[in-house]
Amino acid sequence: MGVIEVDRARARGPRLIASRPWADTVLDDAVNALGRGYLEPAIPALVATRGEPEVRALRVEALSRAAVGLSGGIEALVRRDQVNPDLWLWLGRTRVEEAWAIKPDVRARAVQADRVRMFHQAMESAREPLSAAARLSPADPVPWTSMLWLALGLDRPRDEKDSLWQEASRRHRTLYATHYARLVTLSPGWGGTSQEMFDFARRAGAQAVGGDPLSVLLPLAYFEHIAGEGSARSRVWFSYDVQREITAAAGRWHGERGRPHPRAVEAHNAFGAAFYLADMRRPARGHLARTYGRFSTTPWSYLGDPGREYHKACSRLNVITNG
């Protein structure tokens, strides 16, 4: 599957790599090709993930974000092979990401109606290909996870979002991508409440098995909560009780045992950021050292520019990055 063993990544030493929180050479190569306008290398990268939902969810997400602006080319690929669920899934999720890229800021004093309409039309255009992917691959949870983001963008009724969550989780009970989408859905900023968001994060973390990094939903929930209250620049991010809870959550995740989870680097980013802001230097350093310079947009964007904030944290903790 092209997932790099952690010791190989460590041997190369950390480099500052933006928005690629993974250890997957196949995915790196496909994303690089998309950056040059070549779509074909992404196809085998997606086909190879059939039956591996965690890797599939990560690759679909990353390849779709890298393909923003290239959905027309993916449409041409779909026309050539209309029974390929991977292509339908990639097309649908890319349209979701393209819609998010043009979403107007509703906090602006004047948001033109045509801009809102363009966003909704772009998001709605993802429904048909995602439905086709779900129909062609009935056991695959990833189309349903992508539809959760579609429903979020279109501000669909809560019962529709709940139904999509149930469809996705029924197909894979512990899929990280589905749980993160659900966490955002339950957050106060998207129509939920802090109570149900935290209840969900704690319950998911407690039920996680093996190397599933679902306990990282807890610090992510605190980031969402703080951002929702408009206090992201507060000098005191986490109280002592919260620090203890996040420490316990990190202890429940054994991210380095056996084959690394596809989301391990992403989880180390979140735990590292949380411990850094809590001024808990030793665990912060331990987690950030395991990101190998690959920083994720979330949660660093809560602090400001993700790259700058990540580099600042690593510098203060003496975690060496070359960037």
PDB file of C-alpha atoms in Angstrom:
ATOM      1  CA  MET A   1       0.000   0.000   0.000  1.00  0.00           C
ATOM      2  CA  GLY A   2       3.010   2.303   0.013  1.00  0.00           C
ATOM      3  CA  VAL A   3       2.693   3.182   3.697  1.00  0.00           C
ATOM      4  CA  ILE A   4       6.197   3.970   4.971  1.00  0.00           C
ATOM      5  CA  GLU A   5       7.442   2.368   8.118  1.00  0.00           C
ATOM      6  CA  VAL A   6       8.113   4.942  10.817  1.00  0.00           C
ATOM      7  CA  ASP A   7      11.777   4.077  11.205  1.00  0.00           C
ATOM      8  CA  ARG A   8      12.382   4.778   7.513  1.00  0.00           C
ATOM      9  CA  ALA A   9      10.756   8.192   7.828  1.00  0.00           C
ATOM     10  CA  ARG A  10      12.833   8.920  10.924  1.00  0.00           C
ATOM     11  CA  ALA A  11      16.051   7.914   9.166  1.00  0.00           C
ATOM     12  CA  ARG A  12      15.559  10.590   6.531  1.00  0.00           C
ATOM     13  CA  GLY A  13      15.122  13.240   9.189  1.00  0.00           C
ATOM     14  CA  PRO A  14      12.294  15.749   9.394  1.00  0.00           C
ATOM     15  CA  ARG A  15      11.595  18.279   6.643  1.00  0.00           C
ATOM     16  CA  LEU A  16       9.010  21.049   6.681  1.00  0.00           C
ATOM     17  CA  ILE A  17       6.278  19.695   4.399  1.00  0.00           C
ATOM     18  CA  ALA A  18       2.994  21.574   4.224  1.00  0.00           C
ATOM     19  CA  SER A  19      -0.388  19.874   4.448  1.00  0.00           C
ATOM     20  CA  ARG A  20       0.910  16.324   3.978  1.00  0.00           C
ATOM     21  CA  PRO A  21       0.415  14.705   7.398  1.00  0.00           C
ATOM     22  CA  TRP A  22       1.001  11.149   6.273  1.00  0.00           C
ATOM     23  CA  ALA A  23       3.752   8.599   5.668  1.00  0.00           C
ATOM     24  CA  ASP A  24       2.746   7.270   2.274  1.00  0.00           C
ATOM     25  CA  THR A  25       5.142   7.458  -0.681  1.00  0.00           C
ATOM     26  CA  VAL A  26       2.487   6.406  -3.206  1.00  0.00           C
ATOM     27  CA  LEU A  27       0.288   9.272  -2.069  1.00  0.00           C
ATOM     28  CA  ASP A  28       3.199  11.705  -2.177  1.00  0.00           C
ATOM     29  CA  ASP A  29       3.981  10.717  -5.761  1.00  0.00           C
ATOM     30  CA  ALA A  30       0.344  11.043  -6.864  1.00  0.00           C
ATOM     31  CA  VAL A  31      -0.032  14.452  -5.208  1.00  0.00           C
ATOM     32  CA  ASN A  32       3.188  15.615  -6.848  1.00  0.00           C
ATOM     33  CA  ALA A  33       1.874  14.479 -10.229  1.00  0.00           C
ATOM     34  CA  LEU A  34      -1.379  16.364  -9.691  1.00  0.00           C
ATOM     35  CA  GLY A  35       0.644  19.461  -8.946  1.00  0.00           C
ATOM     36  CA  ARG A  36       2.021  19.137 -12.472  1.00  0.00           C
ATOM     37  CA  GLY A  37      -1.431  18.510 -13.933  1.00  0.00           C
ATOM     38  CA  TYR A  38      -1.127  14.727 -14.363  1.00  0.00           C
ATOM     39  CA  LEU A  39      -4.164  12.799 -13.129  1.00  0.00           C
ATOM     40  CA  GLU A  40      -3.316   9.231 -14.167  1.00  0.00           C
ATOM     41  CA  PRO A  41      -0.921   8.348 -11.267  1.00  0.00           C
ATOM     42  CA  ALA A  42      -3.771   8.915  -8.816  1.00  0.00           C
ATOM     43  CA  ILE A  43      -5.872   6.126 -10.335  1.00  0.00           C
ATOM     44  CA  PRO A  44      -3.791   3.121  -9.195  1.00  0.00           C
ATOM     45  CA  ALA A  45      -3.224   4.896  -5.871  1.00  0.00           C
ATOM     46  CA  LEU A  46      -7.004   4.825  -5.352  1.00  0.00           C
ATOM     47  CA  VAL A  47      -7.647   1.374  -6.829  1.00  0.00           C
ATOM     48  CA  ALA A  48      -5.071  -0.125  -4.459  1.00  0.00           C
ATOM     49  CA  THR A  49      -7.050   1.062  -1.417  1.00  0.00           C
ATOM     50  CA  ARG A  50     -10.115  -1.083  -2.037  1.00  0.00           C
ATOM     51  CA  GLY A  51     -10.731  -3.013   1.156  1.00  0.00           C
ATOM     52  CA  GLU A  52      -8.552  -0.674   3.266  1.00  0.00           C
ATOM     53  CA  PRO A  53     -10.927   2.103   4.352  1.00  0.00           C
ATOM     54  CA  GLU A  54      -8.449   4.061   6.490  1.00  0.00           C
ATOM     55  CA  VAL A  55      -5.902   4.368   3.669  1.00  0.00           C
ATOM     56  CA  ARG A  56      -8.684   4.951   1.152  1.00  0.00           C
ATOM     57  CA  ALA A  57     -10.244   7.790   3.137  1.00  0.00           C
ATOM     58  CA  LEU A  58      -6.896   9.512   3.543  1.00  0.00           C
ATOM     59  CA  ARG A  59      -5.913   9.177  -0.108  1.00  0.00           C
ATOM     60  CA  VAL A  60      -9.299  10.290  -1.414  1.00  0.00           C
ATOM     61  CA  GLU A  61      -9.181  13.336   0.832  1.00  0.00           C
ATOM     62  CA  ALA A  62      -5.616  14.274  -0.115  1.00  0.00           C
ATOM     63  CA  LEU A  63      -5.953  13.583  -3.838  1.00  0.00           C
ATOM     64  CA  SER A  64      -9.204  15.540  -4.023  1.00  0.00           C
ATOM     65  CA  ARG A  65      -7.680  18.578  -2.375  1.00  0.00           C
ATOM     66  CA  ALA A  66      -4.701  18.336  -4.710  1.00  0.00           C
ATOM     67  CA  ALA A  67      -7.076  18.095  -7.691  1.00  0.00           C
ATOM     68  CA  VAL A  68      -9.046  21.272  -6.968  1.00  0.00           C
ATOM     69  CA  GLY A  69      -9.475  22.944 -10.345  1.00  0.00           C
ATOM     70  CA  LEU A  70      -8.964  19.649 -12.200  1.00  0.00           C
ATOM     71  CA  SER A  71     -12.425  18.127 -11.821  1.00  0.00           C
ATOM     72  CA  GLY A  72     -13.024  18.513 -15.555  1.00  0.00           C
ATOM     73  CA  GLY A  73     -10.174  16.108 -16.200  1.00  0.00           C
ATOM     74  CA  ILE A  74     -11.581  13.621 -13.701  1.00  0.00           C
ATOM     75  CA  GLU A  75     -14.956  13.869 -15.448  1.00  0.00           C
ATOM     76  CA  ALA A  76     -13.225  12.806 -18.674  1.00  0.00           C
ATOM     77  CA  LEU A  77     -11.738   9.807 -16.866  1.00  0.00           C
ATOM     78  CA  VAL A  78     -15.189   8.862 -15.567  1.00  0.00           C
ATOM     79  CA  ARG A  79     -16.648   9.005 -19.079  1.00  0.00           C
ATOM     80  CA  ARG A  80     -14.004   6.501 -20.184  1.00  0.00           C
ATOM     81  CA  ASP A  81     -14.766   4.090 -17.321  1.00  0.00           C
ATOM     82  CA  GLN A  82     -18.236   4.636 -15.924  1.00  0.00           C
ATOM     83  CA  VAL A  83     -18.261   1.556 -13.702  1.00  0.00           C
ATOM     84  CA  ASN A  84     -15.132   2.471 -11.735  1.00  0.00           C
ATOM     85  CA  PRO A  85     -16.216   3.456  -8.196  1.00  0.00           C
ATOM     86  CA  ASP A  86     -12.802   4.979  -7.462  1.00  0.00           C
ATOM     87  CA  LEU A  87     -13.202   7.569 -10.215  1.00  0.00           C
ATOM     88  CA  TRP A  88     -16.755   8.462  -9.184  1.00  0.00           C
ATOM     89  CA  LEU A  89     -15.613   8.836  -5.584  1.00  0.00           C
ATOM     90  CA  TRP A  90     -12.642  10.990  -6.557  1.00  0.00           C
ATOM     91  CA  LEU A  91     -14.821  13.190  -8.770  1.00  0.00           C
ATOM     92  CA  GLY A  92     -17.431  13.669  -6.051  1.00  0.00           C
ATOM     93  CA  ARG A  93     -14.969  14.485  -3.305  1.00  0.00           C
ATOM     94  CA  THR A  94     -13.015  16.831  -5.586  1.00  0.00           C
ATOM     95  CA  ARG A  95     -16.219  18.738  -6.293  1.00  0.00           C
ATOM     96  CA  VAL A  96     -16.804  18.994  -2.547  1.00  0.00           C
ATOM     97  CA  GLU A  97     -13.315  20.435  -2.087  1.00  0.00           C
ATOM     98  CA  GLU A  98     -13.770  22.817  -5.029  1.00  0.00           C
ATOM     99  CA  ALA A  99     -16.980  24.068  -3.449  1.00  0.00           C
ATOM    100  CA  TRP A 100     -15.300  24.676  -0.094  1.00  0.00           C
ATOM    101  CA  ALA A 101     -12.590  26.628  -1.934  1.00  0.00           C
ATOM    102  CA  ILE A 102     -15.158  29.189  -3.150  1.00  0.00           C
ATOM    103  CA  LYS A 103     -17.317  29.316  -0.017  1.00  0.00           C
ATOM    104  CA  PRO A 104     -18.044  32.956   0.827  1.00  0.00           C
ATOM    105  CA  ASP A 105     -17.355  34.218   4.325  1.00  0.00           C
ATOM    106  CA  VAL A 106     -20.803  34.566   5.874  1.00  0.00           C
ATOM    107  CA  ARG A 107     -19.312  36.839   8.534  1.00  0.00           C
ATOM    108  CA  ALA A 108     -18.679  39.484   5.896  1.00  0.00           C
ATOM    109  CA  ARG A 109     -21.070  42.426   6.034  1.00  0.00           C
ATOM    110  CA  ALA A 110     -22.185  41.951   2.456  1.00  0.00           C
ATOM    111  CA  VAL A 111     -22.214  38.530   0.857  1.00  0.00           C
ATOM    112  CA  GLN A 112     -23.522  38.635  -2.684  1.00  0.00           C
ATOM    113  CA  ALA A 113     -26.376  36.237  -3.350  1.00  0.00           C
ATOM    114  CA  ASP A 114     -24.771  34.964  -6.553  1.00  0.00           C
ATOM    115  CA  ARG A 115     -21.630  33.934  -4.639  1.00  0.00           C
ATOM    116  CA  VAL A 116     -23.709  31.921  -2.196  1.00  0.00           C
ATOM    117  CA  ARG A 117     -25.633  30.393  -5.088  1.00  0.00           C
ATOM    118  CA  MET A 118     -22.384  29.416  -6.853  1.00  0.00           C
ATOM    119  CA  PHE A 119     -21.147  27.714  -3.700  1.00  0.00           C
ATOM    120  CA  HIS A 120     -24.367  25.749  -3.260  1.00  0.00           C
ATOM    121  CA  GLN A 121     -24.432  24.697  -6.902  1.00  0.00           C
ATOM    122  CA  ALA A 122     -20.811  23.560  -6.745  1.00  0.00           C
ATOM    123  CA  MET A 123     -21.458  21.571  -3.571  1.00  0.00           C
ATOM    124  CA  GLU A 124     -24.670  20.040  -4.907  1.00  0.00           C
ATOM    125  CA  SER A 125     -22.814  18.877  -8.041  1.00  0.00           C
ATOM    126  CA  ALA A 126     -20.919  16.401  -5.825  1.00  0.00           C
ATOM    127  CA  ARG A 127     -24.064  14.504  -4.843  1.00  0.00           C
ATOM    128  CA  GLU A 128     -24.512  12.478  -8.053  1.00  0.00           C
ATOM    129  CA  PRO A 129     -20.928  11.150  -8.321  1.00  0.00           C
ATOM    130  CA  LEU A 130     -20.791  10.320  -4.607  1.00  0.00           C
ATOM    131  CA  SER A 131     -24.104   8.491  -4.877  1.00  0.00           C
ATOM    132  CA  ALA A 132     -22.752   6.595  -7.885  1.00  0.00           C
ATOM    133  CA  ALA A 133     -19.635   5.609  -5.919  1.00  0.00           C
ATOM    134  CA  ALA A 134     -21.791   4.358  -3.048  1.00  0.00           C
ATOM    135  CA  ARG A 135     -23.975   2.386  -5.434  1.00  0.00           C
ATOM    136  CA  LEU A 136     -21.030   0.791  -7.271  1.00  0.00           C
ATOM    137  CA  SER A 137     -19.221  -0.118  -4.049  1.00  0.00           C
ATOM    138  CA  PRO A 138     -21.945  -0.793  -1.438  1.00  0.00           C
ATOM    139  CA  ALA A 139     -19.570  -1.766   1.382  1.00  0.00           C
ATOM    140  CA  ASP A 140     -17.352   1.305   1.047  1.00  0.00           C
ATOM    141  CA  PRO A 141     -17.853   3.854   3.869  1.00  0.00           C
ATOM    142  CA  VAL A 142     -15.801   6.608   2.200  1.00  0.00           C
ATOM    143  CA  PRO A 143     -18.526   7.932  -0.158  1.00  0.00           C
ATOM    144  CA  TRP A 144     -20.790   8.327   2.854  1.00  0.00           C
ATOM    145  CA  THR A 145     -18.070  10.154   4.768  1.00  0.00           C
ATOM    146  CA  SER A 146     -17.673  12.544   1.836  1.00  0.00           C
ATOM    147  CA  MET A 147     -21.442  13.065   1.795  1.00  0.00           C
ATOM    148  CA  LEU A 148     -21.201  14.181   5.411  1.00  0.00           C
ATOM    149  CA  TRP A 149     -19.077  17.132   4.254  1.00  0.00           C
ATOM    150  CA  LEU A 150     -21.557  17.829   1.466  1.00  0.00           C
ATOM    151  CA  ALA A 151     -24.418  17.911   3.974  1.00  0.00           C
ATOM    152  CA  LEU A 152     -22.387  20.164   6.241  1.00  0.00           C
ATOM    153  CA  GLY A 153     -21.648  22.611   3.438  1.00  0.00           C
ATOM    154  CA  LEU A 154     -25.276  22.744   2.351  1.00  0.00           C
ATOM    155  CA  ASP A 155     -26.456  23.058   5.970  1.00  0.00           C
ATOM    156  CA  ARG A 156     -28.802  20.126   5.547  1.00  0.00           C
ATOM    157  CA  PRO A 157     -31.216  19.162   8.361  1.00  0.00           C
ATOM    158  CA  ARG A 158     -29.740  17.373  11.341  1.00  0.00           C
ATOM    159  CA  ASP A 159     -31.639  14.155  10.672  1.00  0.00           C
ATOM    160  CA  GLU A 160     -30.012  13.916   7.234  1.00  0.00           C
ATOM    161  CA  LYS A 161     -26.561  14.374   8.762  1.00  0.00           C
ATOM    162  CA  ASP A 162     -27.383  11.747  11.391  1.00  0.00           C
ATOM    163  CA  SER A 163     -28.485   9.317   8.693  1.00  0.00           C
ATOM    164  CA  LEU A 164     -25.254   9.791   6.721  1.00  0.00           C
ATOM    165  CA  TRP A 165     -23.221   9.230   9.878  1.00  0.00           C
ATOM    166  CA  GLN A 166     -25.099   5.997  10.526  1.00  0.00           C
ATOM    167  CA  GLU A 167     -24.556   4.763   6.963  1.00  0.00           C
ATOM    168  CA  ALA A 168     -20.812   5.499   7.124  1.00  0.00           C
ATOM    169  CA  SER A 169     -20.234   4.092  10.614  1.00  0.00           C
ATOM    170  CA  ARG A 170     -22.293   0.973   9.835  1.00  0.00           C
ATOM    171  CA  ARG A 171     -19.768   0.157   7.119  1.00  0.00           C
ATOM    172  CA  HIS A 172     -16.700   0.869   9.269  1.00  0.00           C
ATOM    173  CA  ARG A 173     -17.196   1.445  12.976  1.00  0.00           C
ATOM    174  CA  THR A 174     -13.876   3.161  13.744  1.00  0.00           C
ATOM    175  CA  LEU A 175     -13.019   5.040  10.537  1.00  0.00           C
ATOM    176  CA  TYR A 176     -11.141   8.165  11.581  1.00  0.00           C
ATOM    177  CA  ALA A 177     -12.342  10.315   8.676  1.00  0.00           C
ATOM    178  CA  THR A 178     -15.982   9.622   9.502  1.00  0.00           C
ATOM    179  CA  HIS A 179     -15.477  10.414  13.163  1.00  0.00           C
ATOM    180  CA  TYR A 180     -13.736  13.705  12.432  1.00  0.00           C
ATOM    181  CA  ALA A 181     -16.542  14.754  10.076  1.00  0.00           C
ATOM    182  CA  ARG A 182     -19.051  13.864  12.786  1.00  0.00           C
ATOM    183  CA  LEU A 183     -17.091  15.834  15.390  1.00  0.00           C
ATOM    184  CA  VAL A 184     -17.241  18.965  13.227  1.00  0.00           C
ATOM    185  CA  THR A 185     -20.944  18.368  12.576  1.00  0.00           C
ATOM    186  CA  LEU A 186     -21.603  18.298  16.331  1.00  0.00           C
ATOM    187  CA  SER A 187     -19.475  21.382  17.072  1.00  0.00           C
ATOM    188  CA  PRO A 188     -21.119  24.660  18.091  1.00  0.00           C
ATOM    189  CA  GLY A 189     -19.781  26.408  15.009  1.00  0.00           C
ATOM    190  CA  TRP A 190     -21.781  24.065  12.766  1.00  0.00           C
ATOM    191  CA  GLY A 191     -25.084  23.854  14.595  1.00  0.00           C
ATOM    192  CA  GLY A 192     -24.229  21.429  17.367  1.00  0.00           C
ATOM    193  CA  THR A 193     -23.388  21.993  21.019  1.00  0.00           C
ATOM    194  CA  SER A 194     -20.207  21.724  23.024  1.00  0.00           C
ATOM    195  CA  GLN A 195     -21.802  19.096  25.240  1.00  0.00           C
ATOM    196  CA  GLU A 196     -22.679  16.665  22.447  1.00  0.00           C
ATOM    197  CA  MET A 197     -19.342  17.311  20.720  1.00  0.00           C
ATOM    198  CA  PHE A 198     -17.359  16.466  23.864  1.00  0.00           C
ATOM    199  CA  ASP A 199     -19.597  13.505  24.691  1.00  0.00           C
ATOM    200  CA  PHE A 200     -18.981  12.124  21.220  1.00  0.00           C
ATOM    201  CA  ALA A 201     -15.209  12.678  21.374  1.00  0.00           C
ATOM    202  CA  ARG A 202     -14.901  11.008  24.778  1.00  0.00           C
ATOM    203  CA  ARG A 203     -17.086   8.075  23.827  1.00  0.00           C
ATOM    204  CA  ALA A 204     -15.228   7.478  20.549  1.00  0.00           C
ATOM    205  CA  GLY A 205     -11.842   7.621  22.259  1.00  0.00           C
ATOM    206  CA  ALA A 206     -12.914   5.210  24.968  1.00  0.00           C
ATOM    207  CA  GLN A 207     -14.191   2.672  22.436  1.00  0.00           C
ATOM    208  CA  ALA A 208     -11.171   2.810  20.118  1.00  0.00           C
ATOM    209  CA  VAL A 209      -9.285  -0.430  19.632  1.00  0.00           C
ATOM    210  CA  GLY A 210      -5.755  -1.250  18.554  1.00  0.00           C
ATOM    211  CA  GLY A 211      -3.890   1.633  17.011  1.00  0.00           C
ATOM    212  CA  ASP A 212      -6.963   3.665  16.081  1.00  0.00           C
ATOM    213  CA  PRO A 213      -6.117   7.275  16.999  1.00  0.00           C
ATOM    214  CA  LEU A 214      -9.699   8.214  17.825  1.00  0.00           C
ATOM    215  CA  SER A 215      -8.652   9.566  21.214  1.00  0.00           C
ATOM    216  CA  VAL A 216      -7.177  12.537  19.336  1.00  0.00           C
ATOM    217  CA  LEU A 217     -10.752  13.709  18.809  1.00  0.00           C
ATOM    218  CA  LEU A 218     -10.635  15.041  22.377  1.00  0.00           C
ATOM    219  CA  PRO A 219      -7.950  17.717  21.861  1.00  0.00           C
ATOM    220  CA  LEU A 220      -9.531  18.524  18.494  1.00  0.00           C
ATOM    221  CA  ALA A 221     -12.842  19.077  20.274  1.00  0.00           C
ATOM    222  CA  TYR A 222     -11.154  21.493  22.660  1.00  0.00           C
ATOM    223  CA  PHE A 223      -9.650  23.386  19.725  1.00  0.00           C
ATOM    224  CA  GLU A 224     -13.095  23.630  18.133  1.00  0.00           C
ATOM    225  CA  HIS A 225     -14.617  24.759  21.423  1.00  0.00           C
ATOM    226  CA  ILE A 226     -12.031  27.475  22.023  1.00  0.00           C
ATOM    227  CA  ALA A 227     -12.252  28.731  18.445  1.00  0.00           C
ATOM    228  CA  GLY A 228     -16.035  28.785  18.684  1.00  0.00           C
ATOM    229  CA  GLU A 229     -15.846  31.001  21.754  1.00  0.00           C
ATOM    230  CA  GLY A 230     -13.553  33.411  19.929  1.00  0.00           C
ATOM    231  CA  SER A 231     -10.770  32.926  22.472  1.00  0.00           C
ATOM    232  CA  ALA A 232      -8.191  31.250  20.255  1.00  0.00           C
ATOM    233  CA  ARG A 233      -5.644  33.876  21.209  1.00  0.00           C
ATOM    234  CA  SER A 234      -6.116  33.371  24.905  1.00  0.00           C
ATOM    235  CA  ARG A 235      -2.906  33.011  26.877  1.00  0.00           C
ATOM    236  CA  VAL A 236      -4.422  30.099  28.787  1.00  0.00           C
ATOM    237  CA  TRP A 237      -5.562  27.429  26.391  1.00  0.00           C
ATOM    238  CA  PHE A 238      -6.101  24.469  28.677  1.00  0.00           C
ATOM    239  CA  SER A 239      -6.868  24.277  32.377  1.00  0.00           C
ATOM    240  CA  TYR A 240      -5.139  21.739  34.606  1.00  0.00           C
ATOM    241  CA  ASP A 241      -8.139  19.409  34.449  1.00  0.00           C
ATOM    242  CA  VAL A 242      -8.182  19.604  30.656  1.00  0.00           C
ATOM    243  CA  GLN A 243      -4.451  18.895  30.548  1.00  0.00           C
ATOM    244  CA  ARG A 244      -5.007  15.752  32.601  1.00  0.00           C
ATOM    245  CA  GLU A 245      -7.798  14.629  30.291  1.00  0.00           C
ATOM    246  CA  ILE A 246      -5.715  15.159  27.154  1.00  0.00           C
ATOM    247  CA  THR A 247      -2.777  13.344  28.763  1.00  0.00           C
ATOM    248  CA  ALA A 248      -5.037  10.378  29.482  1.00  0.00           C
ATOM    249  CA  ALA A 249      -6.357  10.462  25.894  1.00  0.00           C
ATOM    250  CA  ALA A 250      -2.815  10.417  24.513  1.00  0.00           C
ATOM    251  CA  GLY A 251      -1.992   7.504  26.783  1.00  0.00           C
ATOM    252  CA  ARG A 252      -4.867   5.462  25.358  1.00  0.00           C
ATOM    253  CA  TRP A 253      -3.489   5.775  21.853  1.00  0.00           C
ATOM    254  CA  HIS A 254      -0.558   3.482  21.212  1.00  0.00           C
ATOM    255  CA  GLY A 255       0.387   5.051  17.917  1.00  0.00           C
ATOM    256  CA  GLU A 256       3.762   3.355  17.539  1.00  0.00           C
ATOM    257  CA  ARG A 257       2.764  -0.261  18.055  1.00  0.00           C
ATOM    258  CA  GLY A 258       2.826  -2.469  14.985  1.00  0.00           C
ATOM    259  CA  ARG A 259       2.056  -1.017  11.590  1.00  0.00           C
ATOM    260  CA  PRO A 260       1.563   2.770  11.874  1.00  0.00           C
ATOM    261  CA  HIS A 261      -1.996   3.983  11.396  1.00  0.00           C
ATOM    262  CA  PRO A 262      -2.448   6.089   8.220  1.00  0.00           C
ATOM    263  CA  ARG A 263      -3.508   9.015  10.435  1.00  0.00           C
ATOM    264  CA  ALA A 264      -0.631   8.676  12.910  1.00  0.00           C
ATOM    265  CA  VAL A 265       1.236  11.779  11.714  1.00  0.00           C
ATOM    266  CA  GLU A 266      -1.997  13.760  11.799  1.00  0.00           C
ATOM    267  CA  ALA A 267      -2.692  12.611  15.350  1.00  0.00           C
ATOM    268  CA  HIS A 268       0.825  13.478  16.486  1.00  0.00           C
ATOM    269  CA  ASN A 269       0.275  16.988  15.104  1.00  0.00           C
ATOM    270  CA  ALA A 270      -2.881  17.430  17.175  1.00  0.00           C
ATOM    271  CA  PHE A 271      -1.485  16.012  20.415  1.00  0.00           C
ATOM    272  CA  GLY A 272       1.775  17.895  19.891  1.00  0.00           C
ATOM    273  CA  ALA A 273      -0.039  21.195  19.421  1.00  0.00           C
ATOM    274  CA  ALA A 274      -2.213  20.613  22.477  1.00  0.00           C
ATOM    275  CA  PHE A 275       0.717  19.780  24.754  1.00  0.00           C
ATOM    276  CA  TYR A 276       2.725  22.680  23.342  1.00  0.00           C
ATOM    277  CA  LEU A 277      -0.056  25.148  24.178  1.00  0.00           C
ATOM    278  CA  ALA A 278      -0.373  23.603  27.638  1.00  0.00           C
ATOM    279  CA  ASP A 279       3.379  24.219  28.119  1.00  0.00           C
ATOM    280  CA  MET A 280       3.928  20.493  28.611  1.00  0.00           C
ATOM    281  CA  ARG A 281       7.223  20.416  26.808  1.00  0.00           C
ATOM    282  CA  ARG A 282       8.231  16.779  27.078  1.00  0.00           C
ATOM    283  CA  PRO A 283       5.079  15.183  25.589  1.00  0.00           C
ATOM    284  CA  ALA A 284       4.820  18.025  23.073  1.00  0.00           C
ATOM    285  CA  ARG A 285       8.353  17.367  21.891  1.00  0.00           C
ATOM    286  CA  GLY A 286       7.734  13.623  21.721  1.00  0.00           C
ATOM    287  CA  HIS A 287       4.663  14.009  19.514  1.00  0.00           C
ATOM    288  CA  LEU A 288       6.064  16.729  17.255  1.00  0.00           C
ATOM    289  CA  ALA A 289       9.248  14.738  16.699  1.00  0.00           C
ATOM    290  CA  ARG A 290       7.021  12.020  15.221  1.00  0.00           C
ATOM    291  CA  THR A 291       5.525  14.375  12.644  1.00  0.00           C
ATOM    292  CA  TYR A 292       8.848  14.458  10.750  1.00  0.00           C
ATOM    293  CA  GLY A 293       8.231  17.990   9.534  1.00  0.00           C
ATOM    294  CA  ARG A 294       4.848  17.074   8.028  1.00  0.00           C
ATOM    295  CA  PHE A 295       2.379  19.493   9.533  1.00  0.00           C
ATOM    296  CA  SER A 296      -1.390  19.427   9.175  1.00  0.00           C
ATOM    297  CA  THR A 297      -3.611  22.452   8.664  1.00  0.00           C
ATOM    298  CA  THR A 298      -5.693  21.425  11.688  1.00  0.00           C
ATOM    299  CA  PRO A 299      -5.099  22.313  14.489  1.00  0.00           C
ATOM    300  CA  TRP A 300      -2.290  24.778  13.662  1.00  0.00           C
ATOM    301  CA  SER A 301      -4.661  27.050  11.735  1.00  0.00           C
ATOM    302  CA  TYR A 302      -6.418  27.833  15.025  1.00  0.00           C
ATOM    303  CA  LEU A 303      -3.254  29.650  16.086  1.00  0.00           C
ATOM    304  CA  GLY A 304      -2.643  31.512  12.821  1.00  0.00           C
ATOM    305  CA  ASP A 305      -0.677  30.550   9.730  1.00  0.00           C
ATOM    306  CA  PRO A 306      -0.230  26.754  10.065  1.00  0.00           C
ATOM    307  CA  GLY A 307       3.336  26.589   8.749  1.00  0.00           C
ATOM    308  CA  ARG A 308       4.545  29.504  10.830  1.00  0.00           C
ATOM    309  CA  GLU A 309       2.895  28.250  14.017  1.00  0.00           C
ATOM    310  CA  TYR A 310       4.147  24.694  13.543  1.00  0.00           C
ATOM    311  CA  HIS A 311       7.699  25.897  12.905  1.00  0.00           C
ATOM    312  CA  LYS A 312       7.518  28.205  15.918  1.00  0.00           C
ATOM    313  CA  ALA A 313       6.455  25.330  18.174  1.00  0.00           C
ATOM    314  CA  CYS A 314       9.190  23.053  16.868  1.00  0.00           C
ATOM    315  CA  SER A 315      11.806  25.769  17.300  1.00  0.00           C
ATOM    316  CA  ARG A 316      10.800  26.482  20.875  1.00  0.00           C
ATOM    317  CA  LEU A 317      10.844  22.791  21.692  1.00  0.00           C
ATOM    318  CA  ASN A 318      14.135  22.154  19.884  1.00  0.00           C
ATOM    319  CA  VAL A 319      12.491  19.812  17.419  1.00  0.00           C
ATOM    320  CA  ILE A 320      14.652  20.208  14.338  1.00  0.00           C
ATOM    321  CA  THR A 321      12.989  20.769  10.955  1.00  0.00           C
ATOM    322  CA  ASN A 322      14.630  21.652   7.687  1.00  0.00           C
ATOM    323  CA  GLY A 323      12.425  24.259   6.027  1.00  0.00           C
TER     324      GLY A 323
END
